Amino acid sequence: QVQLVESGGGLVQAGGSLRLSCAASGSIFSIDIMRWYRQTPGKQRVLVATITSDGSTNYSDSVKGRFTISRDKAENTVYLQMNSLKSEDTAVYYCNARILPNYSSTYRDYWGQGTQVTVSS
């Protein structure tokens, strides 16, 4: 089995910073793309940031210049450094990874359980 476990969410004042982590574990052969999404109540999950296996990154316009996605390939972990946080960044943040399990010949998408980020104004 494969698991994604997130950590690092919490309550922070506007202008502050948080760092989210997402560690993949289990029967992993390789990991391709890793992503962070966020979701607020009653709305669809929205893509925030992407990092490919070769380290290329992409961001939504709403977080560009404030958030940084990175990964530690040896630890199968993806990070999201969030700076200059705004109240509109308040959401549940989910990590997503495209993983090739040891027991499969095809990549599959896996999700973390989500971590709450609350920014007070």
Short mmCIF file of N, CA and C in Angstrom, two decimals:
data_model
loop_
_atom_site.label_atom_id
_atom_site.label_comp_id
_atom_site.label_asym_id
_atom_site.label_seq_id
_atom_site.Cartn_x
_atom_site.Cartn_y
_atom_site.Cartn_z
N GLN A 1 0.83 -1.19 0.00
CA GLN A 1 0.00 0.00 0.00
C GLN A 1 0.87 1.25 0.00
N VAL A 2 0.26 2.34 -0.44
CA VAL A 2 0.95 3.64 -0.49
C VAL A 2 0.16 4.65 0.33
N GLN A 3 0.87 5.45 1.09
CA GLN A 3 0.23 6.49 1.91
C GLN A 3 0.91 7.81 1.72
N LEU A 4 0.12 8.88 1.78
CA LEU A 4 0.64 10.25 1.83
C LEU A 4 0.19 10.85 3.15
N VAL A 5 1.13 11.35 3.92
CA VAL A 5 0.82 11.92 5.22
C VAL A 5 1.31 13.36 5.26
N GLU A 6 0.38 14.28 5.49
CA GLU A 6 0.70 15.70 5.53
C GLU A 6 0.88 16.18 6.95
N SER A 7 1.62 17.26 7.08
CA SER A 7 1.81 17.90 8.38
C SER A 7 2.18 19.36 8.14
N GLY A 8 2.08 20.15 9.22
CA GLY A 8 2.54 21.53 9.15
C GLY A 8 1.46 22.59 9.11
N GLY A 9 0.21 22.19 9.02
CA GLY A 9 -0.85 23.19 9.01
C GLY A 9 -1.03 23.81 10.38
N GLY A 10 -1.88 24.83 10.44
CA GLY A 10 -2.14 25.48 11.72
C GLY A 10 -2.71 26.86 11.54
N LEU A 11 -2.68 27.63 12.63
CA LEU A 11 -3.21 28.99 12.66
C LEU A 11 -2.04 29.98 12.62
N VAL A 12 -2.14 30.96 11.75
CA VAL A 12 -1.08 31.95 11.62
C VAL A 12 -1.71 33.31 11.31
N GLN A 13 -1.04 34.37 11.73
CA GLN A 13 -1.55 35.71 11.42
C GLN A 13 -1.21 36.09 9.97
N ALA A 14 -2.01 36.97 9.43
CA ALA A 14 -1.74 37.46 8.09
C ALA A 14 -0.33 38.05 8.02
N GLY A 15 0.37 37.72 6.94
CA GLY A 15 1.75 38.15 6.78
C GLY A 15 2.76 37.13 7.27
N GLY A 16 2.28 36.13 7.97
CA GLY A 16 3.16 35.11 8.51
C GLY A 16 3.47 34.01 7.51
N SER A 17 4.14 32.98 8.02
CA SER A 17 4.59 31.88 7.17
C SER A 17 4.26 30.53 7.80
N LEU A 18 4.09 29.55 6.93
CA LEU A 18 3.93 28.16 7.34
C LEU A 18 4.62 27.28 6.31
N ARG A 19 5.05 26.11 6.76
CA ARG A 19 5.65 25.14 5.84
C ARG A 19 4.90 23.82 5.98
N LEU A 20 4.31 23.40 4.88
CA LEU A 20 3.62 22.11 4.85
C LEU A 20 4.56 21.03 4.33
N SER A 21 4.38 19.83 4.87
CA SER A 21 5.15 18.68 4.41
C SER A 21 4.19 17.56 4.04
N CYS A 22 4.60 16.74 3.10
CA CYS A 22 3.81 15.58 2.71
C CYS A 22 4.77 14.45 2.38
N ALA A 23 4.73 13.41 3.19
CA ALA A 23 5.64 12.28 3.02
C ALA A 23 4.90 11.08 2.45
N ALA A 24 5.45 10.55 1.38
CA ALA A 24 4.90 9.33 0.78
C ALA A 24 5.65 8.13 1.32
N SER A 25 4.90 7.08 1.63
CA SER A 25 5.53 5.88 2.17
C SER A 25 4.79 4.64 1.66
N GLY A 26 5.45 3.49 1.83
CA GLY A 26 4.84 2.24 1.41
C GLY A 26 5.58 1.62 0.25
N SER A 27 4.83 0.86 -0.55
CA SER A 27 5.41 0.11 -1.67
C SER A 27 5.57 0.99 -2.90
N ILE A 28 6.57 1.87 -2.84
CA ILE A 28 6.78 2.86 -3.90
C ILE A 28 7.97 2.48 -4.75
N PHE A 29 7.75 2.42 -6.06
CA PHE A 29 8.85 2.21 -6.98
C PHE A 29 9.41 3.55 -7.44
N SER A 30 8.52 4.45 -7.85
CA SER A 30 8.97 5.79 -8.23
C SER A 30 7.80 6.77 -8.11
N ILE A 31 8.16 8.06 -8.01
CA ILE A 31 7.17 9.13 -7.92
C ILE A 31 7.39 10.10 -9.06
N ASP A 32 6.32 10.42 -9.77
CA ASP A 32 6.42 11.36 -10.89
C ASP A 32 6.08 12.76 -10.37
N ILE A 33 4.96 13.29 -10.77
CA ILE A 33 4.57 14.65 -10.39
C ILE A 33 4.00 14.66 -8.97
N MET A 34 4.31 15.73 -8.23
CA MET A 34 3.73 15.96 -6.91
C MET A 34 3.07 17.33 -6.93
N ARG A 35 1.92 17.44 -6.30
CA ARG A 35 1.14 18.67 -6.35
C ARG A 35 0.57 19.01 -4.98
N TRP A 36 0.28 20.27 -4.80
CA TRP A 36 -0.51 20.75 -3.65
C TRP A 36 -1.79 21.38 -4.19
N TYR A 37 -2.90 21.01 -3.55
CA TYR A 37 -4.20 21.59 -3.83
C TYR A 37 -4.72 22.21 -2.54
N ARG A 38 -5.76 23.04 -2.68
CA ARG A 38 -6.46 23.54 -1.51
C ARG A 38 -7.95 23.61 -1.79
N GLN A 39 -8.70 23.55 -0.70
CA GLN A 39 -10.16 23.52 -0.83
C GLN A 39 -10.79 24.25 0.34
N THR A 40 -11.77 25.12 0.02
CA THR A 40 -12.56 25.79 1.03
C THR A 40 -13.98 25.21 0.99
N PRO A 41 -14.72 25.37 2.09
CA PRO A 41 -16.06 24.76 2.17
C PRO A 41 -16.96 25.17 1.02
N GLY A 42 -17.60 24.19 0.42
CA GLY A 42 -18.54 24.46 -0.66
C GLY A 42 -17.92 24.72 -2.01
N LYS A 43 -16.59 24.65 -2.10
CA LYS A 43 -15.92 24.93 -3.36
C LYS A 43 -15.10 23.72 -3.80
N GLN A 44 -14.76 23.73 -5.09
CA GLN A 44 -13.94 22.65 -5.62
C GLN A 44 -12.49 22.78 -5.18
N ARG A 45 -11.82 21.65 -5.19
CA ARG A 45 -10.39 21.64 -4.89
C ARG A 45 -9.64 22.34 -6.02
N VAL A 46 -8.70 23.20 -5.65
CA VAL A 46 -8.00 24.03 -6.62
C VAL A 46 -6.50 23.73 -6.58
N LEU A 47 -5.90 23.60 -7.73
CA LEU A 47 -4.46 23.34 -7.82
C LEU A 47 -3.68 24.59 -7.42
N VAL A 48 -2.71 24.41 -6.54
CA VAL A 48 -1.91 25.52 -6.04
C VAL A 48 -0.51 25.51 -6.63
N ALA A 49 0.14 24.33 -6.58
CA ALA A 49 1.52 24.25 -7.04
C ALA A 49 1.83 22.83 -7.50
N THR A 50 2.78 22.75 -8.45
CA THR A 50 3.19 21.48 -9.04
C THR A 50 4.70 21.41 -9.12
N ILE A 51 5.25 20.22 -8.88
CA ILE A 51 6.67 20.00 -9.11
C ILE A 51 6.85 18.65 -9.79
N THR A 52 7.62 18.66 -10.88
CA THR A 52 7.85 17.43 -11.63
C THR A 52 9.04 16.67 -11.05
N SER A 53 9.29 15.49 -11.62
CA SER A 53 10.38 14.66 -11.12
C SER A 53 11.74 15.30 -11.38
N ASP A 54 11.82 16.18 -12.38
CA ASP A 54 13.10 16.84 -12.64
C ASP A 54 13.20 18.21 -11.97
N GLY A 55 12.20 18.53 -11.14
CA GLY A 55 12.27 19.76 -10.34
C GLY A 55 11.61 20.98 -10.95
N SER A 56 10.98 20.85 -12.09
CA SER A 56 10.27 21.99 -12.67
C SER A 56 9.04 22.30 -11.84
N THR A 57 8.77 23.59 -11.66
CA THR A 57 7.66 24.00 -10.81
C THR A 57 6.68 24.89 -11.56
N ASN A 58 5.47 24.92 -11.04
CA ASN A 58 4.43 25.78 -11.59
C ASN A 58 3.49 26.17 -10.46
N TYR A 59 2.96 27.40 -10.54
CA TYR A 59 2.12 27.92 -9.47
C TYR A 59 0.86 28.56 -10.01
N SER A 60 -0.18 28.56 -9.20
CA SER A 60 -1.36 29.33 -9.56
C SER A 60 -1.03 30.81 -9.39
N ASP A 61 -1.74 31.65 -10.13
CA ASP A 61 -1.46 33.08 -10.06
C ASP A 61 -1.66 33.63 -8.66
N SER A 62 -2.58 33.04 -7.91
CA SER A 62 -2.91 33.56 -6.59
C SER A 62 -1.79 33.38 -5.56
N VAL A 63 -0.86 32.46 -5.82
CA VAL A 63 0.21 32.21 -4.84
C VAL A 63 1.61 32.49 -5.40
N LYS A 64 1.68 32.79 -6.68
CA LYS A 64 2.98 33.00 -7.32
C LYS A 64 3.74 34.13 -6.62
N GLY A 65 5.00 33.86 -6.30
CA GLY A 65 5.82 34.84 -5.62
C GLY A 65 5.75 34.77 -4.10
N ARG A 66 4.77 34.02 -3.58
CA ARG A 66 4.63 33.88 -2.12
C ARG A 66 4.86 32.45 -1.65
N PHE A 67 4.48 31.48 -2.47
CA PHE A 67 4.62 30.06 -2.11
C PHE A 67 5.75 29.44 -2.92
N THR A 68 6.42 28.47 -2.30
CA THR A 68 7.46 27.72 -2.99
C THR A 68 7.27 26.23 -2.74
N ILE A 69 7.19 25.47 -3.82
CA ILE A 69 7.10 24.02 -3.72
C ILE A 69 8.48 23.42 -3.95
N SER A 70 8.81 22.40 -3.17
CA SER A 70 10.08 21.71 -3.33
C SER A 70 9.88 20.25 -2.95
N ARG A 71 10.88 19.44 -3.27
CA ARG A 71 10.76 18.03 -2.94
C ARG A 71 12.12 17.45 -2.58
N ASP A 72 12.08 16.44 -1.74
CA ASP A 72 13.25 15.67 -1.38
C ASP A 72 13.02 14.28 -1.94
N LYS A 73 13.67 13.98 -3.05
CA LYS A 73 13.40 12.72 -3.73
C LYS A 73 13.86 11.54 -2.90
N ALA A 74 14.93 11.70 -2.15
CA ALA A 74 15.43 10.59 -1.33
C ALA A 74 14.45 10.23 -0.22
N GLU A 75 13.70 11.25 0.27
CA GLU A 75 12.76 11.04 1.37
C GLU A 75 11.32 10.93 0.88
N ASN A 76 11.11 10.98 -0.44
CA ASN A 76 9.75 10.91 -1.01
C ASN A 76 8.83 11.93 -0.37
N THR A 77 9.33 13.13 -0.20
CA THR A 77 8.59 14.18 0.50
C THR A 77 8.50 15.43 -0.36
N VAL A 78 7.34 16.06 -0.31
CA VAL A 78 7.13 17.34 -0.98
C VAL A 78 6.78 18.38 0.08
N TYR A 79 7.25 19.59 -0.15
CA TYR A 79 7.04 20.69 0.79
C TYR A 79 6.32 21.84 0.11
N LEU A 80 5.64 22.64 0.91
CA LEU A 80 5.07 23.89 0.41
C LEU A 80 5.40 24.97 1.43
N GLN A 81 6.34 25.83 1.08
CA GLN A 81 6.68 26.97 1.92
C GLN A 81 5.74 28.11 1.57
N MET A 82 4.99 28.58 2.54
CA MET A 82 3.98 29.61 2.30
C MET A 82 4.38 30.86 3.08
N ASN A 83 4.68 31.93 2.37
CA ASN A 83 5.06 33.20 2.98
C ASN A 83 4.02 34.27 2.66
N SER A 84 4.08 35.35 3.42
CA SER A 84 3.16 36.48 3.20
C SER A 84 1.72 36.00 3.10
N LEU A 85 1.34 35.18 4.06
CA LEU A 85 0.01 34.57 4.00
C LEU A 85 -1.09 35.61 4.15
N LYS A 86 -2.20 35.34 3.45
CA LYS A 86 -3.37 36.22 3.45
C LYS A 86 -4.57 35.43 3.96
N SER A 87 -5.59 36.14 4.38
CA SER A 87 -6.78 35.46 4.89
C SER A 87 -7.39 34.56 3.82
N GLU A 88 -7.26 34.96 2.56
CA GLU A 88 -7.83 34.15 1.48
C GLU A 88 -7.06 32.87 1.21
N ASP A 89 -5.93 32.68 1.88
CA ASP A 89 -5.20 31.41 1.78
C ASP A 89 -5.77 30.36 2.73
N THR A 90 -6.69 30.77 3.59
CA THR A 90 -7.32 29.83 4.51
C THR A 90 -8.04 28.73 3.74
N ALA A 91 -7.69 27.48 4.04
CA ALA A 91 -8.24 26.34 3.32
C ALA A 91 -7.69 25.06 3.93
N VAL A 92 -8.24 23.94 3.49
CA VAL A 92 -7.62 22.65 3.74
C VAL A 92 -6.70 22.36 2.56
N TYR A 93 -5.45 22.06 2.87
CA TYR A 93 -4.44 21.81 1.84
C TYR A 93 -4.21 20.30 1.71
N TYR A 94 -4.22 19.85 0.46
CA TYR A 94 -4.04 18.42 0.16
C TYR A 94 -2.83 18.23 -0.74
N CYS A 95 -2.05 17.22 -0.45
CA CYS A 95 -1.00 16.85 -1.40
C CYS A 95 -1.48 15.70 -2.27
N ASN A 96 -0.93 15.68 -3.46
CA ASN A 96 -1.27 14.66 -4.44
C ASN A 96 0.03 14.22 -5.11
N ALA A 97 0.12 12.93 -5.37
CA ALA A 97 1.33 12.44 -6.02
C ALA A 97 0.97 11.33 -7.01
N ARG A 98 1.66 11.36 -8.13
CA ARG A 98 1.49 10.30 -9.13
C ARG A 98 2.61 9.28 -8.88
N ILE A 99 2.21 8.10 -8.44
CA ILE A 99 3.16 7.11 -7.93
C ILE A 99 3.04 5.80 -8.68
N LEU A 100 4.19 5.20 -8.94
CA LEU A 100 4.23 3.85 -9.48
C LEU A 100 4.50 2.90 -8.32
N PRO A 101 3.49 2.14 -7.90
CA PRO A 101 3.72 1.20 -6.79
C PRO A 101 4.59 0.03 -7.25
N ASN A 102 5.19 -0.62 -6.27
CA ASN A 102 6.01 -1.80 -6.59
C ASN A 102 5.19 -2.90 -7.24
N TYR A 103 3.89 -2.95 -6.90
CA TYR A 103 3.04 -4.06 -7.31
C TYR A 103 2.20 -3.74 -8.56
N SER A 104 2.53 -2.65 -9.22
CA SER A 104 1.74 -2.26 -10.39
C SER A 104 2.65 -1.85 -11.54
N SER A 105 2.09 -1.87 -12.75
CA SER A 105 2.85 -1.42 -13.92
C SER A 105 2.38 -0.05 -14.42
N THR A 106 1.44 0.55 -13.69
CA THR A 106 0.92 1.85 -14.09
C THR A 106 0.98 2.83 -12.92
N TYR A 107 1.18 4.10 -13.26
CA TYR A 107 1.16 5.15 -12.25
C TYR A 107 -0.28 5.37 -11.77
N ARG A 108 -0.41 5.69 -10.48
CA ARG A 108 -1.71 5.98 -9.89
C ARG A 108 -1.61 7.27 -9.10
N ASP A 109 -2.75 7.96 -8.97
CA ASP A 109 -2.82 9.18 -8.17
C ASP A 109 -3.19 8.85 -6.73
N TYR A 110 -2.44 9.40 -5.81
CA TYR A 110 -2.71 9.23 -4.38
C TYR A 110 -2.89 10.61 -3.73
N TRP A 111 -3.70 10.63 -2.66
CA TRP A 111 -3.99 11.88 -1.96
C TRP A 111 -3.67 11.75 -0.48
N GLY A 112 -3.24 12.85 0.10
CA GLY A 112 -3.11 12.93 1.53
C GLY A 112 -4.45 13.21 2.17
N GLN A 113 -4.46 13.23 3.51
CA GLN A 113 -5.72 13.39 4.25
C GLN A 113 -6.14 14.85 4.39
N GLY A 114 -5.23 15.76 4.07
CA GLY A 114 -5.53 17.18 4.17
C GLY A 114 -5.05 17.76 5.50
N THR A 115 -4.62 19.00 5.44
CA THR A 115 -4.21 19.72 6.65
C THR A 115 -4.78 21.13 6.61
N GLN A 116 -5.35 21.56 7.72
CA GLN A 116 -6.03 22.87 7.77
C GLN A 116 -5.02 23.99 7.94
N VAL A 117 -5.15 25.00 7.11
CA VAL A 117 -4.38 26.24 7.26
C VAL A 117 -5.39 27.37 7.47
N THR A 118 -5.23 28.08 8.57
CA THR A 118 -6.11 29.20 8.88
C THR A 118 -5.27 30.45 9.08
N VAL A 119 -5.58 31.48 8.30
CA VAL A 119 -4.86 32.75 8.37
C VAL A 119 -5.80 33.79 8.94
N SER A 120 -5.43 34.34 10.09
CA SER A 120 -6.27 35.35 10.73
C SER A 120 -5.85 36.74 10.28
N SER A 121 -6.82 37.57 10.05
CA SER A 121 -6.51 38.94 9.57
C SER A 121 -6.47 39.94 10.71
#
